[in-house]
Amino acid sequence: MSKRNVALFGATLVSIIYGLTFTIAKDVMPKHIDAYGFILLRVSGAMLLFWFCGLFVSKEKIALNDFPRIIVAAFFGVAFNMLTFFKGLSLTSPISASVIMVTTPMIVLVLSAIIMKERMRKRMVIGILLGLIGTAFLILYGKSIGSGSNTTLGNFLVLVNAISYGFYLIIVKKLMEKYNAFTFVKWIYLFGFLMVLPFGWSQFEVVNWAIVPITIYWKIGFVVVISTFVTYLLNLLTMKELKPTTVAVFIYLQPLFATIFAIGLGKDDLSLVKIISAILIFVGVYMVTQKPSKERYKP
C-alpha cells in the first residue's frame, strides 16, 4: 500500500473517530461527570501521553520569544476550544454539534482574510452568508431527542469552539513550520492543562468514581487516548502526505459518521431543520474553500 493510500485511510479513520466521539462523549456527560471535569481528564491524559512520547523524539529547544505564541495557541486550541465544545455538546445533540463543526474551514479563511487583510471575493462572501444562515437556523431551531431548554446555548457554544479552533490553526501555523510537532504540542497541552485546571477541578473532585460504570471508564479512555492522542498522530501523517485541500474534504465525513452512530444508537434524530441547515453550511463552506477556476487550472 502506498504512503498516499495509508494517509487517505488515516484521514478516513480520523473522521470515523471524531464521528464516534460526539456520541461517546455525550454518554459520559453530564450524567457521570460535568463537561469541565471531563475536559480536565482529557487534557491531563493527553498531556502526559505527549510528554511521554516526547522523550523518544529528537530534542529541540523552543526559542523564548515563541512561548507567548504557544501560550495563545494553548488558550485557543486546548483550553477555550475544548471547554466551549464539551459544554456545548453536553447541552445539544451529536448531529447538531458535528454539523456546526463543518464551518471550521470557512471560519479559518474568514479569520485569515481579516487578520492578513486578504481580499474577499464575491463568491466567498455569498458562501459565508449561506453558512451563517445555516448555522443560525440550526442554533435557533435544531431541537433533538432529549433536548432541553439549553439546546440553543449548546449549539452556540459549539460554534464558539469552531471559531476558537480557527484562531488556533492560524496561530500554530508558524510553529509547525519551525519545529517538530511533538516539540511544541507537549507545551501547548501543558499550558492548556494549567488553564483548564481551575475550571475542571471542582467538577472532577465531586465525581464518585466507585459508582461510575466500567463502560463509562472505557468511553473516557476512548476520548483521552483515541479521540485526542491517536487522532493527532494520524493528522500528522495525513498532513505530511496529502494536500491541505484534500485533508479539509475529510471534515465533511464527520457529520455523516456522527449521524450514523447517533441515530444507530438511538441518541439523536435527523430532523428537517438539521438537513436544511447542513445543506446551507456545506454549500457555504464549498463556495468559500474552492479556488477560482483560473487558479485551479493554472499550469
mmCIF file of N, CA, C and O in Angstrom, residues 52 115 131:
data_model
loop_
_atom_site.group_PDB
_atom_site.id
_atom_site.type_symbol
_atom_site.label_atom_id
_atom_site.label_comp_id
_atom_site.label_asym_id
_atom_site.label_seq_id
_atom_site.Cartn_x
_atom_site.Cartn_y
_atom_site.Cartn_z
ATOM 1 N N PHE A 52 5.326 11.959 27.390
ATOM 2 C CA PHE A 52 5.996 10.650 27.404
ATOM 3 C C PHE A 52 6.592 10.340 26.032
ATOM 4 O O PHE A 52 7.758 9.940 25.915
ATOM 5 N N ILE A 115 -7.352 38.943 9.498
ATOM 6 C CA ILE A 115 -6.045 39.146 10.139
ATOM 7 C C ILE A 115 -4.976 39.528 9.118
ATOM 8 O O ILE A 115 -4.144 40.393 9.357
ATOM 9 N N GLY A 131 -23.478 29.949 4.882
ATOM 10 C CA GLY A 131 -23.022 29.198 6.051
ATOM 11 C C GLY A 131 -23.557 29.782 7.349
ATOM 12 O O GLY A 131 -23.989 29.046 8.246
#
